[in-house]
XYZ file of C-alpha atoms in Angstrom:
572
model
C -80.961 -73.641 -14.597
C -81.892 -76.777 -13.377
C -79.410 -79.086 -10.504
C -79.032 -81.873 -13.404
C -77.392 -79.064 -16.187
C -75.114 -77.153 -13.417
C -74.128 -80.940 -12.137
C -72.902 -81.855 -15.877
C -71.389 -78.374 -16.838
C -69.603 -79.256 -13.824
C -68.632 -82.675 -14.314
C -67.418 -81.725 -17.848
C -65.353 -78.768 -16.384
C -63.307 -81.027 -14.478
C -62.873 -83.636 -17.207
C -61.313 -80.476 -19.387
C -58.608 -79.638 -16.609
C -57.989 -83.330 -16.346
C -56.894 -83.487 -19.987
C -55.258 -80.271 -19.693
C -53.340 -81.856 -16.948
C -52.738 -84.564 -19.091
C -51.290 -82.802 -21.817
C -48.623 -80.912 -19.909
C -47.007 -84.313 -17.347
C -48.606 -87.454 -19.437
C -44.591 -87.211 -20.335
C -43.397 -87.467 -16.711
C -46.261 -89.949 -15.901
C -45.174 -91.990 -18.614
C -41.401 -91.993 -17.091
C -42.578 -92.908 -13.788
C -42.881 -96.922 -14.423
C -39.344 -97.479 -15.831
C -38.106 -94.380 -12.592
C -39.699 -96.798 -10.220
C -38.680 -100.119 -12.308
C -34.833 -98.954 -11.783
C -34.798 -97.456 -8.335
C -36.054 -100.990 -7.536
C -33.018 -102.488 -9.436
C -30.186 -99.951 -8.026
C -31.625 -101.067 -4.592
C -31.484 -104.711 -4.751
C -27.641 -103.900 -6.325
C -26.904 -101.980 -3.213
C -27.497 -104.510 -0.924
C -26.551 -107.790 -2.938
C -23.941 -106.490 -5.792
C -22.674 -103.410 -4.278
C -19.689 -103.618 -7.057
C -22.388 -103.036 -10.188
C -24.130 -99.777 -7.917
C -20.299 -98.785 -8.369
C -19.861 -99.237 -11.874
C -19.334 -96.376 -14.291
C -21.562 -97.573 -16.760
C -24.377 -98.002 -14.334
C -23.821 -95.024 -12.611
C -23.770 -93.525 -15.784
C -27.053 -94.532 -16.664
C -28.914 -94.189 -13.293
C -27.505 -90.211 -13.639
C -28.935 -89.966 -17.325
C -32.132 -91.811 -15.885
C -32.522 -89.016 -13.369
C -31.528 -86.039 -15.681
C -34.336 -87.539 -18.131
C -36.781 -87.216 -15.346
C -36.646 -84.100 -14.618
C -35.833 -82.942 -18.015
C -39.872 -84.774 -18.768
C -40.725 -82.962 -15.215
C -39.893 -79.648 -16.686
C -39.523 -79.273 -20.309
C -43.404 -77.533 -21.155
C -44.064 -80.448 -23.431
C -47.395 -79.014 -24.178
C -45.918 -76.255 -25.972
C -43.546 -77.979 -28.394
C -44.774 -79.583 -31.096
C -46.593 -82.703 -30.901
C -43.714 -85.917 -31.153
C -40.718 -83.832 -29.518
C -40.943 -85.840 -26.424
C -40.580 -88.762 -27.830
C -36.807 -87.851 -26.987
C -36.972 -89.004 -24.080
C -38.054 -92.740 -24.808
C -35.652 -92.741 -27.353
C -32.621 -91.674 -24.738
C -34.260 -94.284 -22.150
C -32.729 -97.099 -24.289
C -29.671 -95.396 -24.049
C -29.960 -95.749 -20.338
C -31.151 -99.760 -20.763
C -28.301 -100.228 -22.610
C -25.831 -98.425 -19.848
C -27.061 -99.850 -16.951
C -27.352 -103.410 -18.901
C -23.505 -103.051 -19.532
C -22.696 -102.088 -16.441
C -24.942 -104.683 -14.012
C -25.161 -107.556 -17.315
C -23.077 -109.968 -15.460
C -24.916 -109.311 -11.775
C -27.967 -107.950 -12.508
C -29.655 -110.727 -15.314
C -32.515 -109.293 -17.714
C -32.027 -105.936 -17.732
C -32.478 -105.530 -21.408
C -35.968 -106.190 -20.186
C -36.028 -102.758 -18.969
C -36.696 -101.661 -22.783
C -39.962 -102.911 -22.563
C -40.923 -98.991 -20.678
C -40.107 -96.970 -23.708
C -40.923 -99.681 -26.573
C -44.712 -99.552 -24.500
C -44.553 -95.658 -24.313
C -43.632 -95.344 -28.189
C -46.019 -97.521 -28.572
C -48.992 -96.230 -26.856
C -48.346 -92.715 -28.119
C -49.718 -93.172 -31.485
C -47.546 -91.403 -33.402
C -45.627 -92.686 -35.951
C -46.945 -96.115 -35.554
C -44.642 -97.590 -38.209
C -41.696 -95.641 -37.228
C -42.262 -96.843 -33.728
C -42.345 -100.320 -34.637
C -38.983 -100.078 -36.115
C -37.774 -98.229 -33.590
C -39.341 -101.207 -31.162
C -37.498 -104.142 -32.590
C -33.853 -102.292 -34.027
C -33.248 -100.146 -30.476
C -33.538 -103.525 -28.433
C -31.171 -105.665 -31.496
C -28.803 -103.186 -30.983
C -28.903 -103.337 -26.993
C -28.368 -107.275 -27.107
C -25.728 -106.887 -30.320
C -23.264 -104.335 -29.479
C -22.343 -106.321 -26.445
C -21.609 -109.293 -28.627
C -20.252 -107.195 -31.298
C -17.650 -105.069 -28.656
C -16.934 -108.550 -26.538
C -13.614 -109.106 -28.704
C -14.805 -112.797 -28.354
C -15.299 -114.351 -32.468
C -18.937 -113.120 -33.165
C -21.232 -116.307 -34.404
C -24.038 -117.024 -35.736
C -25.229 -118.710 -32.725
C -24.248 -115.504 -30.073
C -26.192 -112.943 -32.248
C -29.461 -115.754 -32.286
C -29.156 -116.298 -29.020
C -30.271 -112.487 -27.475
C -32.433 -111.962 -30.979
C -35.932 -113.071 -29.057
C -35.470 -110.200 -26.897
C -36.154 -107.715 -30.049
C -38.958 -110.217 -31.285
C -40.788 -109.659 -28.152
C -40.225 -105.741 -28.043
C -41.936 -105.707 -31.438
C -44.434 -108.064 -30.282
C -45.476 -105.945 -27.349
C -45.187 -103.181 -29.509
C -47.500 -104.385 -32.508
C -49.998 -105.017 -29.484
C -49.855 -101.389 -27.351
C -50.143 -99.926 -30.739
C -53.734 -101.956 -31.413
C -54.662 -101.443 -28.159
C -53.556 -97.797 -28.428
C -55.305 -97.235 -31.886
C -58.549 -98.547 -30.669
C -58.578 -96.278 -27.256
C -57.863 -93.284 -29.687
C -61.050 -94.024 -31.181
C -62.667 -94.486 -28.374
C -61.267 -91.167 -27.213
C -62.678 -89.517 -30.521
C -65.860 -90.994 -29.710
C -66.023 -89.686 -26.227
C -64.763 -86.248 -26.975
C -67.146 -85.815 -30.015
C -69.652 -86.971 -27.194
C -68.274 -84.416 -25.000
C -68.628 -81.904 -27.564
C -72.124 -82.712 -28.370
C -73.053 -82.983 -24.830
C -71.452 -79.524 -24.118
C -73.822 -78.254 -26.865
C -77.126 -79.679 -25.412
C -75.778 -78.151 -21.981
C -75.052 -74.968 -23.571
C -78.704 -75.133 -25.609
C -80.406 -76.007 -22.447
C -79.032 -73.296 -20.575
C -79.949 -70.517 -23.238
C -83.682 -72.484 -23.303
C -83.301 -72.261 -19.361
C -82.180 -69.090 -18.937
C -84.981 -67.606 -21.506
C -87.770 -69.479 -19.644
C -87.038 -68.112 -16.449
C -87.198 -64.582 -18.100
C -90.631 -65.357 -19.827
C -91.576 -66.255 -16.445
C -90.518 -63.813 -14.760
C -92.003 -61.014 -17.546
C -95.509 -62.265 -17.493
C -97.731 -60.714 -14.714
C -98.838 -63.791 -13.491
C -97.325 -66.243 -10.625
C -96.302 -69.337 -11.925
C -94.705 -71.982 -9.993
C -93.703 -75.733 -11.097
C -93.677 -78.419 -8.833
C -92.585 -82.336 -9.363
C -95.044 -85.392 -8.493
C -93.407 -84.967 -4.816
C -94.458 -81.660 -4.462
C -90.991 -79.640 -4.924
C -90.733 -76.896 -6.380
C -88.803 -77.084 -10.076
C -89.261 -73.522 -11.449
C -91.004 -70.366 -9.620
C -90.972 -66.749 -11.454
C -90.706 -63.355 -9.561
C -94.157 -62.418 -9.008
C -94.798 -65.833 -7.407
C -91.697 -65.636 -5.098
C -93.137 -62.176 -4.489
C -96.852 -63.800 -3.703
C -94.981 -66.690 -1.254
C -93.869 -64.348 0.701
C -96.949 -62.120 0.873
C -98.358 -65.702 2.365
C -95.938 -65.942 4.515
C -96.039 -65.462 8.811
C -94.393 -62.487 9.876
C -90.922 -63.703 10.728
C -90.835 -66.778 8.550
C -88.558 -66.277 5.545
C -88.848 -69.758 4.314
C -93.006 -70.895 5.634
C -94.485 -74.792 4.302
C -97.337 -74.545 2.314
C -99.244 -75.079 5.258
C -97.965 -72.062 7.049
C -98.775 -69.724 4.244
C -102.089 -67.697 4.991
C -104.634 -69.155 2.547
C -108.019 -68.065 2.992
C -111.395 -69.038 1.241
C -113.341 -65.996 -0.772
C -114.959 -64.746 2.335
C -111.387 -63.477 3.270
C -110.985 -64.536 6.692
C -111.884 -68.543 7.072
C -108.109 -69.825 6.651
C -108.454 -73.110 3.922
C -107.024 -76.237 5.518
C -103.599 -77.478 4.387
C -104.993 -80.448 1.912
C -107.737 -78.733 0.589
C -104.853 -75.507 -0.528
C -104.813 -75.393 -4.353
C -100.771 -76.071 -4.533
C -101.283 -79.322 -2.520
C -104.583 -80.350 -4.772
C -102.122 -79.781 -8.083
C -98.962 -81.457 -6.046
C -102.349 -85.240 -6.007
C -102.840 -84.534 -9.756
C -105.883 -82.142 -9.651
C -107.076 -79.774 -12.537
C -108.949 -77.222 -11.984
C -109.518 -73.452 -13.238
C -110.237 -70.563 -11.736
C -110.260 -70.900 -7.786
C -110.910 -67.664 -5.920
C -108.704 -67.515 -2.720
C -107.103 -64.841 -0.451
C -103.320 -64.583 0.312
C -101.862 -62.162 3.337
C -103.376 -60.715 5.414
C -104.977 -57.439 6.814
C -104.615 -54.408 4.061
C -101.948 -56.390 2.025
C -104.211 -58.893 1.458
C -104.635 -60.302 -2.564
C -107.468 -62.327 -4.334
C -106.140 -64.631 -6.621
C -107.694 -66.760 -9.302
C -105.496 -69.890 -9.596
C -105.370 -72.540 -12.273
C -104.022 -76.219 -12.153
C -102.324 -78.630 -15.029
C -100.801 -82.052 -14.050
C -98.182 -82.878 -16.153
C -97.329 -86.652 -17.529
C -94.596 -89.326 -18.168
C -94.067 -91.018 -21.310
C -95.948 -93.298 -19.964
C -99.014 -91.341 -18.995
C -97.716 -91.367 -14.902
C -98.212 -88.465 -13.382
C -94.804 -86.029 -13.291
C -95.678 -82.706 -11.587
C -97.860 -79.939 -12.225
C -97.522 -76.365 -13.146
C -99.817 -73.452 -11.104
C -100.442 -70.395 -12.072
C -101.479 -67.544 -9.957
C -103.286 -64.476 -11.142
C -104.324 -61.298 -8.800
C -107.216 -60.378 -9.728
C -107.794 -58.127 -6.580
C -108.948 -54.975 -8.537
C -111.698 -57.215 -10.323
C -112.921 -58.450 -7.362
C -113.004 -55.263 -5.993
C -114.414 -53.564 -8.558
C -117.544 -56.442 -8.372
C -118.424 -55.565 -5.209
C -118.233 -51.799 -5.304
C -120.890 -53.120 -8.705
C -123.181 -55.202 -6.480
C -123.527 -52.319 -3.784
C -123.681 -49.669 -6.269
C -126.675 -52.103 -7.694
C -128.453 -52.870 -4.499
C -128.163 -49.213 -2.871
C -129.784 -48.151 -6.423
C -132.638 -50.574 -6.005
C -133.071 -50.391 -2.548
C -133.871 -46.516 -3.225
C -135.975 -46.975 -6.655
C -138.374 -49.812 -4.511
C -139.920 -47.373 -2.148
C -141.068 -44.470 -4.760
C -141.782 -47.521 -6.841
C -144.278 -48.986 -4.636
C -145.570 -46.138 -3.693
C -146.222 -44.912 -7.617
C -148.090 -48.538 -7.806
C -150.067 -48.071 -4.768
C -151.260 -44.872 -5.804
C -152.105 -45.624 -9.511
C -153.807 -48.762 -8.238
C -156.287 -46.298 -5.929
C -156.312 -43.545 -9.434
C -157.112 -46.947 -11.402
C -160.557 -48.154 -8.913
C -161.586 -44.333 -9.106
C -161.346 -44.211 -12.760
C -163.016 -47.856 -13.729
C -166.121 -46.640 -11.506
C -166.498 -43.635 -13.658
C -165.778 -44.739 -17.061
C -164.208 -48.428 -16.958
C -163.334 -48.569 -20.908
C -162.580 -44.809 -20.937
C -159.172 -43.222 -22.464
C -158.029 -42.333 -18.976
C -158.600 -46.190 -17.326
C -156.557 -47.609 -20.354
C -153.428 -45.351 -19.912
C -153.775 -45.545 -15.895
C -153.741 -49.745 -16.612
C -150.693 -49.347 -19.278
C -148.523 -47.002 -16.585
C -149.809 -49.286 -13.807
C -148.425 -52.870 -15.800
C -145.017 -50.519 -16.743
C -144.376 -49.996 -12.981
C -145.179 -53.560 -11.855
C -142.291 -54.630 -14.534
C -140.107 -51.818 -13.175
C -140.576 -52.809 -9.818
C -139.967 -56.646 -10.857
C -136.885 -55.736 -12.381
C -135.769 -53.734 -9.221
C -136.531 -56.405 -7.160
C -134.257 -58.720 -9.495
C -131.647 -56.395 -8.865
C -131.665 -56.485 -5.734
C -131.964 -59.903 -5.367
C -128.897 -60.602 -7.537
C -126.953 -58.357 -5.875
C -128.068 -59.624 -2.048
C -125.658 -62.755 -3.113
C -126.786 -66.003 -2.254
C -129.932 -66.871 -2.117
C -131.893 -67.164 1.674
C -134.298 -70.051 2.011
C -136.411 -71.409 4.575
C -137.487 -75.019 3.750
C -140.053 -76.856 5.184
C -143.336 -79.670 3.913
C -144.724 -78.309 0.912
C -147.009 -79.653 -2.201
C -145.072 -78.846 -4.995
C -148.551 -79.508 -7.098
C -150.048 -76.660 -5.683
C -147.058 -74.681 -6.203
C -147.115 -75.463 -9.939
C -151.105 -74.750 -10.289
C -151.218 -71.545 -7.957
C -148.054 -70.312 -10.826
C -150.011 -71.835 -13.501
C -152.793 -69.353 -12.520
C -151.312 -66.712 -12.011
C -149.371 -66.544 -15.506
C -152.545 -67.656 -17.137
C -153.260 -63.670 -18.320
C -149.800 -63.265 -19.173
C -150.632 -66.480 -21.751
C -153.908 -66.095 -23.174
C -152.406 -62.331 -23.986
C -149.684 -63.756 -25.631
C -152.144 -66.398 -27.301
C -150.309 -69.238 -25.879
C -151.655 -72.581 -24.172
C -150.387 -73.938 -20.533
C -150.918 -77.450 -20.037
C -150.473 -79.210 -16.233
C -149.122 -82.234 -16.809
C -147.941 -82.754 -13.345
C -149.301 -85.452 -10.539
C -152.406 -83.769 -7.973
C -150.183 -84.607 -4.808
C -146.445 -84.108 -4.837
C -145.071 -83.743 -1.631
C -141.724 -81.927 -1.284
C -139.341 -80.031 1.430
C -138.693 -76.648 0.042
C -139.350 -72.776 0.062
C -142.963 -72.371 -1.052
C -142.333 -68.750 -1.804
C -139.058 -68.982 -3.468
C -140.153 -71.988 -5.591
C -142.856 -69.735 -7.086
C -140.232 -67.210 -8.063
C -138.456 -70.228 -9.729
C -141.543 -71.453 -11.694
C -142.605 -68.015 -12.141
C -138.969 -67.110 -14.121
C -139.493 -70.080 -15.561
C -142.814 -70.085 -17.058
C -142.516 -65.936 -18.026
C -139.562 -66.991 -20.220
C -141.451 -70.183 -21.525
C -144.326 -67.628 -22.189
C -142.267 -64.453 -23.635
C -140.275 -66.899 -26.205
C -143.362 -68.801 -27.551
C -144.912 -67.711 -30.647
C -148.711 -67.027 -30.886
C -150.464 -70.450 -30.617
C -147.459 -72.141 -28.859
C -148.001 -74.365 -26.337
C -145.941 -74.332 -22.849
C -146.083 -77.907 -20.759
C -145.146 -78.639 -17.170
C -144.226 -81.319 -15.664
C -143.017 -83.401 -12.399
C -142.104 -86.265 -11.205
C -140.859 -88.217 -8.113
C -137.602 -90.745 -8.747
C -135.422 -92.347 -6.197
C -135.829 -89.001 -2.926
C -136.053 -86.580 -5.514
C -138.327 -84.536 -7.218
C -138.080 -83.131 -10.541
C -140.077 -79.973 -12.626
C -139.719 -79.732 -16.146
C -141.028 -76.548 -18.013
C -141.097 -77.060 -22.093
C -141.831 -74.791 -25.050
C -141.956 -74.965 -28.734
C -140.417 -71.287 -28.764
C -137.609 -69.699 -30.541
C -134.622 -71.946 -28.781
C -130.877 -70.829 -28.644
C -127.996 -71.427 -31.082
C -125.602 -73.419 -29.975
C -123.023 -70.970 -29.679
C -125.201 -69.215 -26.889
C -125.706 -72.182 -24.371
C -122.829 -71.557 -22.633
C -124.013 -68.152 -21.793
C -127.652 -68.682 -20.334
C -126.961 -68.666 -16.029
C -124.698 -65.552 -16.902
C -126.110 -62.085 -15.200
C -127.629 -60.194 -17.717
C -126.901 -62.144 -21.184
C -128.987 -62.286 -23.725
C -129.284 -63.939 -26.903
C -128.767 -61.975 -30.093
C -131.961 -63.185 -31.263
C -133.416 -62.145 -28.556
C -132.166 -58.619 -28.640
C -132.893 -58.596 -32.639
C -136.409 -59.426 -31.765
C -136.748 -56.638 -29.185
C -138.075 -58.959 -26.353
C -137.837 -57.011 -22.707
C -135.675 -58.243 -20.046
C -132.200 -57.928 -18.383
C -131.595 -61.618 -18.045
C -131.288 -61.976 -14.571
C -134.474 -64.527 -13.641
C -132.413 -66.999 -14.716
C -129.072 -66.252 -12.667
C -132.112 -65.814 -9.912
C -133.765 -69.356 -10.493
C -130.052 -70.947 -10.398
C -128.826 -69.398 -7.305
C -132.354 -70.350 -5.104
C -132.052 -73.963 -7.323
C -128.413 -74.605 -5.724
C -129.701 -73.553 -2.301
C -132.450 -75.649 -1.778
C -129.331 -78.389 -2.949
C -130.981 -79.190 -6.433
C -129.677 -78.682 -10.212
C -130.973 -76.848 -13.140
C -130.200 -77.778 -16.811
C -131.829 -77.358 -20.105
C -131.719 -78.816 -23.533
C -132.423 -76.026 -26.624
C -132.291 -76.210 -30.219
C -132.774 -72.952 -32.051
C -135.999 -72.711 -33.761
C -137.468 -75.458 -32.509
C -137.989 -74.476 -28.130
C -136.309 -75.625 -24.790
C -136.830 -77.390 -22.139
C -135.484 -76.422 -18.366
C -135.418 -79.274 -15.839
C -135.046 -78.712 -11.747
C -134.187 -81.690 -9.630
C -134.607 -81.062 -5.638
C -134.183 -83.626 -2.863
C -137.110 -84.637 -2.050
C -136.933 -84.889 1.844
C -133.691 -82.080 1.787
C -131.115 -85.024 1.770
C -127.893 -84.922 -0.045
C -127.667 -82.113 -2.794
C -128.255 -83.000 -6.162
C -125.651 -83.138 -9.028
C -125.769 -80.923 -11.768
C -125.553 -83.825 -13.554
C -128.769 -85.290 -12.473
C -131.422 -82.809 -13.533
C -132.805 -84.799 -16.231
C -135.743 -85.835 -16.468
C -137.005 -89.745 -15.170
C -139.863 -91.774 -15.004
C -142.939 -89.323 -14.336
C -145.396 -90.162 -12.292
């Protein structure tokens, strides 16, 4: 549950034992101003009319004053029904009226002093009428009686005189009650607020409370973090991965402390270039391969990035998700050694079986060169060269990056010496090779391993072409670089199968339907010795119709090339 709900669940708890509180003394609170209003009154009689502190009457009413007070102190209001207290404002006129008779000729506006309980019947809200009557007879009779008991002859002009006093108790009445009337709205309003708010909280809570055990059921670590790079929400199995980061002895380790280490398991990655810190700037990215721990603990994980946003499009925070993916890595490498030990072992009988049927092959074509035997020595003889190519692909896949050694090269003779030597391959497949590339095209590469790349290239050009296709090369020189292009009028790929094409051995499904050899690794091969001579390698395919790969290289081996940039420009 997040600080902001527990803060408001909090605030609204003590709100609710406030109006509790309320409920049970707002009758002794409300006593308190005419308590204090009196004491105030009994002292200044003490010490200027020390005759009225003596007088029965006031006495009399100070003593039902006090017994009132703690009768409101007391009496468990909250538990009677609703107007019962309003006893006590209706006694504290009783008490105006006794300490008014006793201190009247002293003491000067103490029928004043009704003003407390007119205000408190008032502000009550009960009975509004009832307390308006109340309001303006209780004070008549306070000012009356004394003119009515006074034995004196009782005029017209001795009951007007006192009769403003009532006018104004029912004036300050009518008031408190408007005044009362529109806070008990406003009270309504808030507690129906209140209520609705208490709701949300409660909602939220549930929402919050089944989030974090979604998170913390999935098998991944997720953890959320706000634009300043705290953490908002984290699940188990990331807690679980923190620590695993963590330096021995550090219960509570900065992202920077954390051992982080790039795929090759032991170079730690620096503290801005960590994935947490790259989502914490607003990065997205998929599917970065790091190390956490250390020693036999140690985990591969695969972690994702997604920036979150404002209303207004700023960025809020971003939410990174962790997935060990240990055993696959694992398991990939226990592949590519099973793969290269395999290979390693088939190349040696391999090239031994060629050498020999090479020397069975000479012996046979001196003999009888179109004979039974030469043909089926020539047939197992092209069968072992492929196995042995496909071997070597193996291997090389499985080797992992490829090892260049660049220096000055023509590229043009590197095109025309591959040219040549897939020449047989074409004319037996009945397909044309054109050279459309300049005679001098200097370049600062790996002759060797650019002839495997044109020689991938052109043997899939070649294999895909129908009979009296036509398979163009071309390259170019453009601002340090230097491009290749290889095109054919072949079968293409659909659309749904471009994605797939630098993936170790796919294949198309028209392809496989048309029973074309291969394993599709030349081009995962061509890619790999592409990206380490710094160039790119794209294509552009439509099914039916051929493709077109394109290889941009720097031309001197200056900065690497984008992928983006292996197009093709301005040939020369």
């Amino acid at each position: 549950m997040s600080a902001v709900v527990k803060n408001a669940l909090a605030m609204l708890g003590v709100r609710k034992q406030f109006h509790e509180l309320n409920l049970r003394h707002r009758v002794f609170l409300s006593q308190m101003p005419l308590v204090i209003c009196v004491a105030l009154v009994a002292l200044v009689a003490a010490f200027f009319f020390p005759a009225t502190l003596g007088n029965d009457a006031f006495q009399a009413g100070l003593i039902m004053l006090a017994v009132l007070t703690v009768a409101s102190f007391l009496v468990p209001w909250d538990r009677l029904p609703y107007p019962t207290y309003w006893v006590i404002p209706l006694l504290d006129f009783v008490v105006v009226a006794a300490l008014r008779t006793g201190g009247a000729e002293s003491l000067s506006g103490l029928s004043m002093l009704a003003v407390f309980p007119v205000f408190w019947l008032a502000w009550s809200g009960v009975a509004p009428v009832a307390a308006r009557i109340i309001s303006f007879f209780a004070p008549l009779m306070l000012v009356w009686v004394p003119v009515l008991t006074s034995g004196e002859p009782v005029t017209a002009a001795g009951l007007a005189d006192p009769f403003l006093i009532p006018i104004i108790m029912l004036a300050i009445c009518v008031t408190a009650s408007i005044f009362s009337l529109s806070e008990t709205d406003k009270q309504g309003v808030l507690e129906a607020k209140d209520r609705e708010l208490q709701a949300v909280l409660e909602e939220t809570r549930d929402r919050s409370r089944l989030m974090q055990t979604m998170m913390d059921t999935v098998g991944v670590g997720l953890v959320a973090v706000d634009k300043n790079g705290h953490d908002i929400l984290m699940n188990r199995r990331q807690l679980q991965n923190h620590m695993l980061a963590a330096p021995a002895g550090n219960i509570d380790p900065n992202e920077g402390q954390l051992h982080v280490y790039k795929p090759d398991r032991t170079s730690l990655i620096p503290p801005d270039e960590r994935p947490v810190l790259r989502a914490v700037r607003g990065e997205t990215f998929s599917d970065e391969l790091v190390w956490i721990g250390e020693g036999k603990q140690q985990r591969a994980m695969s972690i994702s990035a997604r920036s979150m946003r404002d209303d207004d499009g700023a960025f809020a925070g971003s939410v990174v998700a962790f997935s060990d993916v240990t055993d696959l890595v694992n398991a990939l490498a226990a592949k590519d050694d099973f793969v290269a030990s395999v290979s390693h072992e088939l190349r040696t009988p391999l090239t031994s079986i060629i050498g020999y049927l090479d020397l069975a092959l000479e012996e046979t074509q001196l003999k009888d060169p179109d004979g039974s035997m030469a043909v089926s020595l020539r047939v197992a003889l092209r069968n072992a060269e492929r196995l042995l190519q496909l071997v070597s692909d193996l291997l090389t896949t499985a080797s992992g990056p490829a090892k260049i050694e660049q220096r000055n090269a023509d590229l043009a003779d590197v095109i025309a010496s591959c040219l040549a030597s897939a020449t047989p391959r074409a004319e037996e497949a009945g397909v044309v090779l054109v050279n459309e590339s300049p005679s001098d095209l200097e370049a600062f590469i790996d002759h060797d391993r650019m002839c495997q790349v044109l020689d991938n290239l052109l043997s899939n050009a070649i294999k895909y072409s129908p009979a009296g296709g036509r398979v163009t090369v071309r390259a170019w020189r453009a601002e340090g670089s230097v491009g290749i292009e290889v095109e054919d009028h072949g079968m293409g790929i659909a659309e749904e199968d471009l994605g797939g094409v630098f993936t170790k051995f796919f294949r198309t499904p028209t392809v496989r339907r048309a029973a074309i050899p291969g394993v599709g690794l030349g081009l995962v091969i061509t890619k790999a010795i592409v990206e380490a001579h710094g160039g790119a390698i794209n294509f552009t395919s439509e099914l039916g119709k051929g493709t077109t790969f394109r290889v941009l290289l720097p031309a001197d081996g200056g900065n690497p090339v984008l992928p983006t940039e292996a197009t093709s420009a301005d040939k020369v």
